Amino acid sequence: MDNSIFFPLLLVSALTTYLVRVIPFTVFRKKITNRRVSAFFYYIPYTVLSAMTFPAMLYSTDSVASAAAGAAAAIFLAYKGKNLLIVAIGTCAAAFAVSLIRMLVL
Amino acid sequence: MTFRRGVTDGFAIGIGYLSVSFSFGIMAVTSGLSWWQAVLVSLTNLTSAGQVAGVGIMSASGGLIEMAIAQFIINLRYSLMAISLSQKTDESMTVPARLFDSFFITDEIFGVAVSKKSFGFKYMTGLAVYPVLGWTLGTLLGAVLGNILPPIVTNSLSIGIYGMFVAIVLPVCRKSKIVAGVSALSVMLSVVFRYVPFLHENVSSGFAIIICAVIAAVAGVIITPDRRARTDG
């Protein structure tokens, strides 16, 4: 990636992420008592990850078919309560298997 | 609560970060970053979801404002964690110490630190050693192997980080109906932004994530405002 695009975006990304951490850690020392605000903070990680994952996950490999196989494996393994690493390996393996079949058959 | 104790407590986190950042490294180079750019992103940001969104914005040559808002929303949870951690720090956590240690506030480091009755600068800094090493080294390995391995393998590996996201969200959805509801709503909105041509052409992926996540979380607050913030990581 061209450095003239990369470095300004890197700087903004790193600085924003740092400020989000440092300002409350240094300035605010009180607990959040507003229940609506704390509920919002509780939900946001899950809604962010959900929106980031679907449907983007389906376009993260060389074909929607292999990505869909990976997504199905991820949902199955995560539903079974497997840990992060096992789910990731299963996801990649399922996507790879379908990619391989497509390469050999098509 | 010594530095050494922190280092020991952080070991398991560091090992866990190796695999997540390996996936990130692969994903970053398949998105067009060079290996050292991927490593630099990990070293300066130290956050998974934010970095994945950030690389997406970089590869689309997105705007600086878009990047700032995306990182702000995606990493907003660290503000809540920082406030929780603040209640448990002892007098060794001076302002310069806070300026330094706040960089290391991640979901997992927060989870370990907040479980202590009280901790100081030495402990938290020690706790960050292996996670930072693991996160950086994993990214390097992923990025380098991403350049060497054949495309069919790297393509299959680049989906791995999304698998991890599923593994984070789904178990919580099984336990909490409201989390399942807000997550499902967020996915539905995200699908709308992806497949309605007008939205897909005019709203970049970074902004789409922000809009979907905020609407879904606000809907959750309206439906169940009593959900207390979970502070156990």
Short mmCIF file of N, CA and C in Angstrom, two decimals, chain B residues 25-125:
data_model
loop_
_atom_site.label_atom_id
_atom_site.label_comp_id
_atom_site.label_asym_id
_atom_site.label_seq_id
_atom_site.Cartn_x
_atom_site.Cartn_y
_atom_site.Cartn_z
N GLY B 25 -2.71 -10.64 10.36
CA GLY B 25 -1.57 -10.43 9.46
C GLY B 25 -1.88 -10.91 8.05
N ILE B 26 -2.46 -12.11 7.96
CA ILE B 26 -2.86 -12.67 6.67
C ILE B 26 -3.87 -11.76 5.99
N MET B 27 -4.88 -11.37 6.78
CA MET B 27 -5.97 -10.53 6.24
C MET B 27 -5.41 -9.19 5.75
N ALA B 28 -4.46 -8.63 6.51
CA ALA B 28 -3.89 -7.32 6.15
C ALA B 28 -3.13 -7.38 4.82
N VAL B 29 -2.30 -8.41 4.64
CA VAL B 29 -1.53 -8.47 3.39
C VAL B 29 -2.42 -8.83 2.20
N THR B 30 -3.48 -9.63 2.44
CA THR B 30 -4.40 -9.90 1.32
C THR B 30 -5.22 -8.65 0.99
N SER B 31 -5.29 -7.69 1.93
CA SER B 31 -5.98 -6.42 1.66
C SER B 31 -5.06 -5.39 1.03
N GLY B 32 -3.79 -5.73 0.82
CA GLY B 32 -2.89 -4.83 0.11
C GLY B 32 -1.83 -4.15 0.96
N LEU B 33 -1.76 -4.44 2.26
CA LEU B 33 -0.69 -3.86 3.08
C LEU B 33 0.58 -4.69 2.92
N SER B 34 1.73 -4.04 3.10
CA SER B 34 2.97 -4.80 3.11
C SER B 34 3.16 -5.39 4.51
N TRP B 35 4.13 -6.32 4.65
CA TRP B 35 4.29 -6.98 5.95
C TRP B 35 4.63 -6.01 7.06
N TRP B 36 5.50 -5.03 6.76
CA TRP B 36 5.89 -4.09 7.82
C TRP B 36 4.76 -3.11 8.14
N GLN B 37 3.92 -2.81 7.15
CA GLN B 37 2.76 -1.96 7.44
C GLN B 37 1.79 -2.68 8.37
N ALA B 38 1.59 -3.98 8.11
CA ALA B 38 0.70 -4.77 8.97
C ALA B 38 1.22 -4.80 10.41
N VAL B 39 2.55 -5.01 10.55
CA VAL B 39 3.16 -5.06 11.89
C VAL B 39 3.03 -3.70 12.59
N LEU B 40 3.22 -2.64 11.83
CA LEU B 40 3.12 -1.29 12.39
C LEU B 40 1.70 -0.99 12.88
N VAL B 41 0.70 -1.46 12.14
CA VAL B 41 -0.70 -1.29 12.56
C VAL B 41 -0.91 -1.98 13.91
N SER B 42 -0.42 -3.22 14.04
CA SER B 42 -0.59 -3.97 15.28
C SER B 42 0.14 -3.32 16.45
N LEU B 43 1.36 -2.86 16.18
CA LEU B 43 2.19 -2.27 17.23
C LEU B 43 1.61 -0.96 17.75
N THR B 44 0.92 -0.21 16.89
CA THR B 44 0.44 1.11 17.30
C THR B 44 -1.03 1.11 17.73
N ASN B 45 -1.77 0.04 17.42
CA ASN B 45 -3.20 0.03 17.75
C ASN B 45 -3.59 -0.96 18.84
N LEU B 46 -2.99 -2.15 18.79
CA LEU B 46 -3.24 -3.20 19.79
C LEU B 46 -4.73 -3.44 20.04
N THR B 47 -5.47 -3.70 18.97
CA THR B 47 -6.89 -4.00 19.09
C THR B 47 -7.35 -4.74 17.85
N SER B 48 -8.13 -5.83 18.03
CA SER B 48 -8.46 -6.66 16.86
C SER B 48 -9.52 -6.06 15.96
N ALA B 49 -10.71 -5.83 16.50
CA ALA B 49 -11.81 -5.35 15.65
C ALA B 49 -11.48 -4.02 14.99
N GLY B 50 -10.88 -3.12 15.76
CA GLY B 50 -10.53 -1.81 15.23
C GLY B 50 -9.55 -1.91 14.07
N GLN B 51 -8.59 -2.83 14.21
CA GLN B 51 -7.60 -2.99 13.15
C GLN B 51 -8.18 -3.59 11.87
N VAL B 52 -9.10 -4.54 12.04
CA VAL B 52 -9.73 -5.14 10.85
C VAL B 52 -10.52 -4.07 10.10
N ALA B 53 -11.29 -3.27 10.84
CA ALA B 53 -12.04 -2.18 10.20
C ALA B 53 -11.07 -1.15 9.62
N GLY B 54 -9.99 -0.87 10.34
CA GLY B 54 -9.01 0.11 9.90
C GLY B 54 -8.34 -0.29 8.60
N VAL B 55 -7.97 -1.57 8.48
CA VAL B 55 -7.35 -2.06 7.25
C VAL B 55 -8.35 -1.97 6.09
N GLY B 56 -9.63 -2.25 6.40
CA GLY B 56 -10.68 -2.11 5.38
C GLY B 56 -10.74 -0.68 4.86
N ILE B 57 -10.67 0.27 5.77
CA ILE B 57 -10.72 1.69 5.39
C ILE B 57 -9.46 2.07 4.61
N MET B 58 -8.30 1.55 5.05
CA MET B 58 -7.04 1.83 4.34
C MET B 58 -7.08 1.31 2.91
N SER B 59 -7.56 0.06 2.74
CA SER B 59 -7.54 -0.54 1.40
C SER B 59 -8.55 0.12 0.49
N ALA B 60 -9.56 0.79 1.08
CA ALA B 60 -10.53 1.53 0.25
C ALA B 60 -10.11 3.00 0.11
N SER B 61 -8.88 3.33 0.59
CA SER B 61 -8.40 4.72 0.61
C SER B 61 -9.44 5.66 1.23
N GLY B 62 -9.98 5.24 2.36
CA GLY B 62 -11.02 6.02 3.03
C GLY B 62 -10.49 7.31 3.62
N GLY B 63 -11.43 8.13 4.12
CA GLY B 63 -11.07 9.43 4.66
C GLY B 63 -10.56 9.34 6.09
N LEU B 64 -9.88 10.42 6.52
CA LEU B 64 -9.33 10.47 7.87
C LEU B 64 -10.44 10.59 8.92
N ILE B 65 -11.50 11.35 8.57
CA ILE B 65 -12.64 11.51 9.49
C ILE B 65 -13.33 10.16 9.68
N GLU B 66 -13.50 9.45 8.57
CA GLU B 66 -14.13 8.14 8.62
C GLU B 66 -13.33 7.21 9.54
N MET B 67 -12.00 7.24 9.39
CA MET B 67 -11.14 6.42 10.23
C MET B 67 -11.30 6.79 11.70
N ALA B 68 -11.30 8.08 11.99
CA ALA B 68 -11.40 8.53 13.38
C ALA B 68 -12.73 8.10 14.00
N ILE B 69 -13.83 8.31 13.27
CA ILE B 69 -15.15 7.94 13.82
C ILE B 69 -15.25 6.43 13.99
N ALA B 70 -14.75 5.67 13.00
CA ALA B 70 -14.82 4.21 13.08
C ALA B 70 -14.05 3.71 14.30
N GLN B 71 -12.82 4.20 14.50
CA GLN B 71 -12.03 3.76 15.64
C GLN B 71 -12.67 4.19 16.96
N PHE B 72 -13.25 5.38 16.95
CA PHE B 72 -13.90 5.88 18.16
C PHE B 72 -15.05 4.96 18.58
N ILE B 73 -15.92 4.66 17.63
CA ILE B 73 -17.10 3.83 17.94
C ILE B 73 -16.68 2.40 18.30
N ILE B 74 -15.82 1.82 17.44
CA ILE B 74 -15.45 0.41 17.64
C ILE B 74 -14.70 0.22 18.96
N ASN B 75 -13.89 1.21 19.35
CA ASN B 75 -13.07 1.06 20.54
C ASN B 75 -13.63 1.75 21.77
N LEU B 76 -14.87 2.25 21.64
CA LEU B 76 -15.50 2.98 22.74
C LEU B 76 -15.58 2.14 24.01
N ARG B 77 -15.66 0.82 23.85
CA ARG B 77 -15.76 -0.05 25.03
C ARG B 77 -14.53 0.10 25.93
N TYR B 78 -13.37 0.47 25.34
CA TYR B 78 -12.17 0.65 26.15
C TYR B 78 -12.33 1.79 27.14
N SER B 79 -13.16 2.78 26.79
CA SER B 79 -13.41 3.89 27.71
C SER B 79 -14.08 3.38 28.97
N LEU B 80 -15.06 2.52 28.77
CA LEU B 80 -15.77 1.95 29.91
C LEU B 80 -14.82 1.10 30.75
N MET B 81 -13.99 0.30 30.07
CA MET B 81 -13.02 -0.54 30.78
C MET B 81 -12.01 0.32 31.54
N ALA B 82 -11.57 1.40 30.91
CA ALA B 82 -10.60 2.30 31.55
C ALA B 82 -11.16 2.88 32.84
N ILE B 83 -12.44 3.24 32.79
CA ILE B 83 -13.08 3.81 33.98
C ILE B 83 -13.17 2.74 35.08
N SER B 84 -13.53 1.51 34.70
CA SER B 84 -13.58 0.42 35.69
C SER B 84 -12.20 0.17 36.29
N LEU B 85 -11.18 0.12 35.44
CA LEU B 85 -9.82 -0.15 35.92
C LEU B 85 -9.35 0.95 36.88
N SER B 86 -9.74 2.18 36.57
CA SER B 86 -9.34 3.33 37.37
C SER B 86 -9.72 3.17 38.84
N GLN B 87 -10.83 2.48 39.10
CA GLN B 87 -11.30 2.31 40.48
C GLN B 87 -10.37 1.39 41.27
N LYS B 88 -9.54 0.61 40.59
CA LYS B 88 -8.77 -0.43 41.28
C LYS B 88 -7.28 -0.13 41.35
N THR B 89 -6.86 1.00 40.80
CA THR B 89 -5.43 1.29 40.76
C THR B 89 -4.95 1.88 42.09
N ASP B 90 -3.72 1.55 42.49
CA ASP B 90 -3.17 2.11 43.73
C ASP B 90 -2.37 3.38 43.44
N GLU B 91 -1.68 3.91 44.47
CA GLU B 91 -1.03 5.23 44.33
C GLU B 91 0.17 5.21 43.37
N SER B 92 0.67 3.99 43.02
CA SER B 92 1.79 3.94 42.07
C SER B 92 1.33 4.32 40.65
N MET B 93 0.00 4.34 40.43
CA MET B 93 -0.52 4.69 39.11
C MET B 93 -0.65 6.21 39.00
N THR B 94 0.52 6.85 38.80
CA THR B 94 0.55 8.31 38.65
C THR B 94 0.08 8.69 37.26
N VAL B 95 -0.02 9.97 36.99
CA VAL B 95 -0.48 10.41 35.67
C VAL B 95 0.44 9.91 34.55
N PRO B 96 1.78 10.06 34.67
CA PRO B 96 2.63 9.51 33.60
C PRO B 96 2.44 7.99 33.45
N ALA B 97 2.26 7.29 34.58
CA ALA B 97 2.03 5.84 34.52
C ALA B 97 0.74 5.53 33.78
N ARG B 98 -0.29 6.33 34.00
CA ARG B 98 -1.57 6.14 33.30
C ARG B 98 -1.43 6.40 31.81
N LEU B 99 -0.66 7.46 31.47
CA LEU B 99 -0.46 7.79 30.06
C LEU B 99 0.20 6.62 29.34
N PHE B 100 1.07 5.90 30.05
CA PHE B 100 1.77 4.76 29.47
C PHE B 100 0.89 3.51 29.43
N ASP B 101 0.32 3.16 30.57
CA ASP B 101 -0.42 1.90 30.68
C ASP B 101 -1.75 1.89 29.94
N SER B 102 -2.34 3.06 29.70
CA SER B 102 -3.65 3.06 29.04
C SER B 102 -3.57 2.49 27.63
N PHE B 103 -2.38 2.55 27.03
CA PHE B 103 -2.20 1.96 25.70
C PHE B 103 -2.52 0.46 25.69
N PHE B 104 -2.34 -0.19 26.86
CA PHE B 104 -2.48 -1.64 26.94
C PHE B 104 -3.87 -2.12 27.33
N ILE B 105 -4.83 -1.20 27.40
CA ILE B 105 -6.19 -1.63 27.78
C ILE B 105 -6.84 -2.36 26.60
N THR B 106 -6.91 -3.68 26.70
CA THR B 106 -7.63 -4.50 25.71
C THR B 106 -8.67 -5.31 26.48
N ASP B 107 -9.53 -6.00 25.77
CA ASP B 107 -10.57 -6.80 26.43
C ASP B 107 -9.96 -7.76 27.44
N GLU B 108 -8.90 -8.47 27.02
CA GLU B 108 -8.34 -9.54 27.85
C GLU B 108 -7.48 -9.00 29.00
N ILE B 109 -6.68 -7.98 28.73
CA ILE B 109 -5.86 -7.38 29.79
C ILE B 109 -6.78 -6.75 30.84
N PHE B 110 -7.82 -6.10 30.37
CA PHE B 110 -8.83 -5.57 31.28
C PHE B 110 -9.42 -6.70 32.13
N GLY B 111 -9.78 -7.78 31.48
CA GLY B 111 -10.42 -8.90 32.17
C GLY B 111 -9.57 -9.45 33.30
N VAL B 112 -8.26 -9.57 33.08
CA VAL B 112 -7.37 -10.09 34.12
C VAL B 112 -7.16 -9.03 35.20
N ALA B 113 -6.86 -7.80 34.80
CA ALA B 113 -6.54 -6.74 35.77
C ALA B 113 -7.72 -6.42 36.67
N VAL B 114 -8.92 -6.39 36.07
CA VAL B 114 -10.09 -5.96 36.85
C VAL B 114 -10.50 -7.01 37.88
N SER B 115 -10.02 -8.25 37.69
CA SER B 115 -10.34 -9.31 38.65
C SER B 115 -9.49 -9.20 39.92
N LYS B 116 -8.46 -8.33 39.90
CA LYS B 116 -7.63 -8.11 41.09
C LYS B 116 -8.32 -7.11 42.01
N LYS B 117 -8.01 -7.23 43.31
CA LYS B 117 -8.60 -6.31 44.26
C LYS B 117 -8.02 -4.90 44.05
N SER B 118 -6.72 -4.87 43.80
CA SER B 118 -6.04 -3.60 43.55
C SER B 118 -4.74 -3.91 42.82
N PHE B 119 -4.31 -3.00 41.97
CA PHE B 119 -3.03 -3.22 41.28
C PHE B 119 -2.38 -1.88 40.98
N GLY B 120 -1.09 -1.95 40.61
CA GLY B 120 -0.35 -0.72 40.35
C GLY B 120 0.32 -0.72 38.99
N PHE B 121 1.20 0.26 38.80
CA PHE B 121 1.88 0.47 37.52
C PHE B 121 2.72 -0.74 37.12
N LYS B 122 3.48 -1.32 38.09
CA LYS B 122 4.36 -2.44 37.76
C LYS B 122 3.57 -3.65 37.28
N TYR B 123 2.49 -3.96 37.99
CA TYR B 123 1.70 -5.14 37.63
C TYR B 123 1.09 -4.98 36.23
N MET B 124 0.46 -3.85 35.98
CA MET B 124 -0.23 -3.68 34.69
C MET B 124 0.76 -3.66 33.53
N THR B 125 1.93 -3.05 33.76
CA THR B 125 2.95 -3.03 32.71
C THR B 125 3.46 -4.44 32.43
#
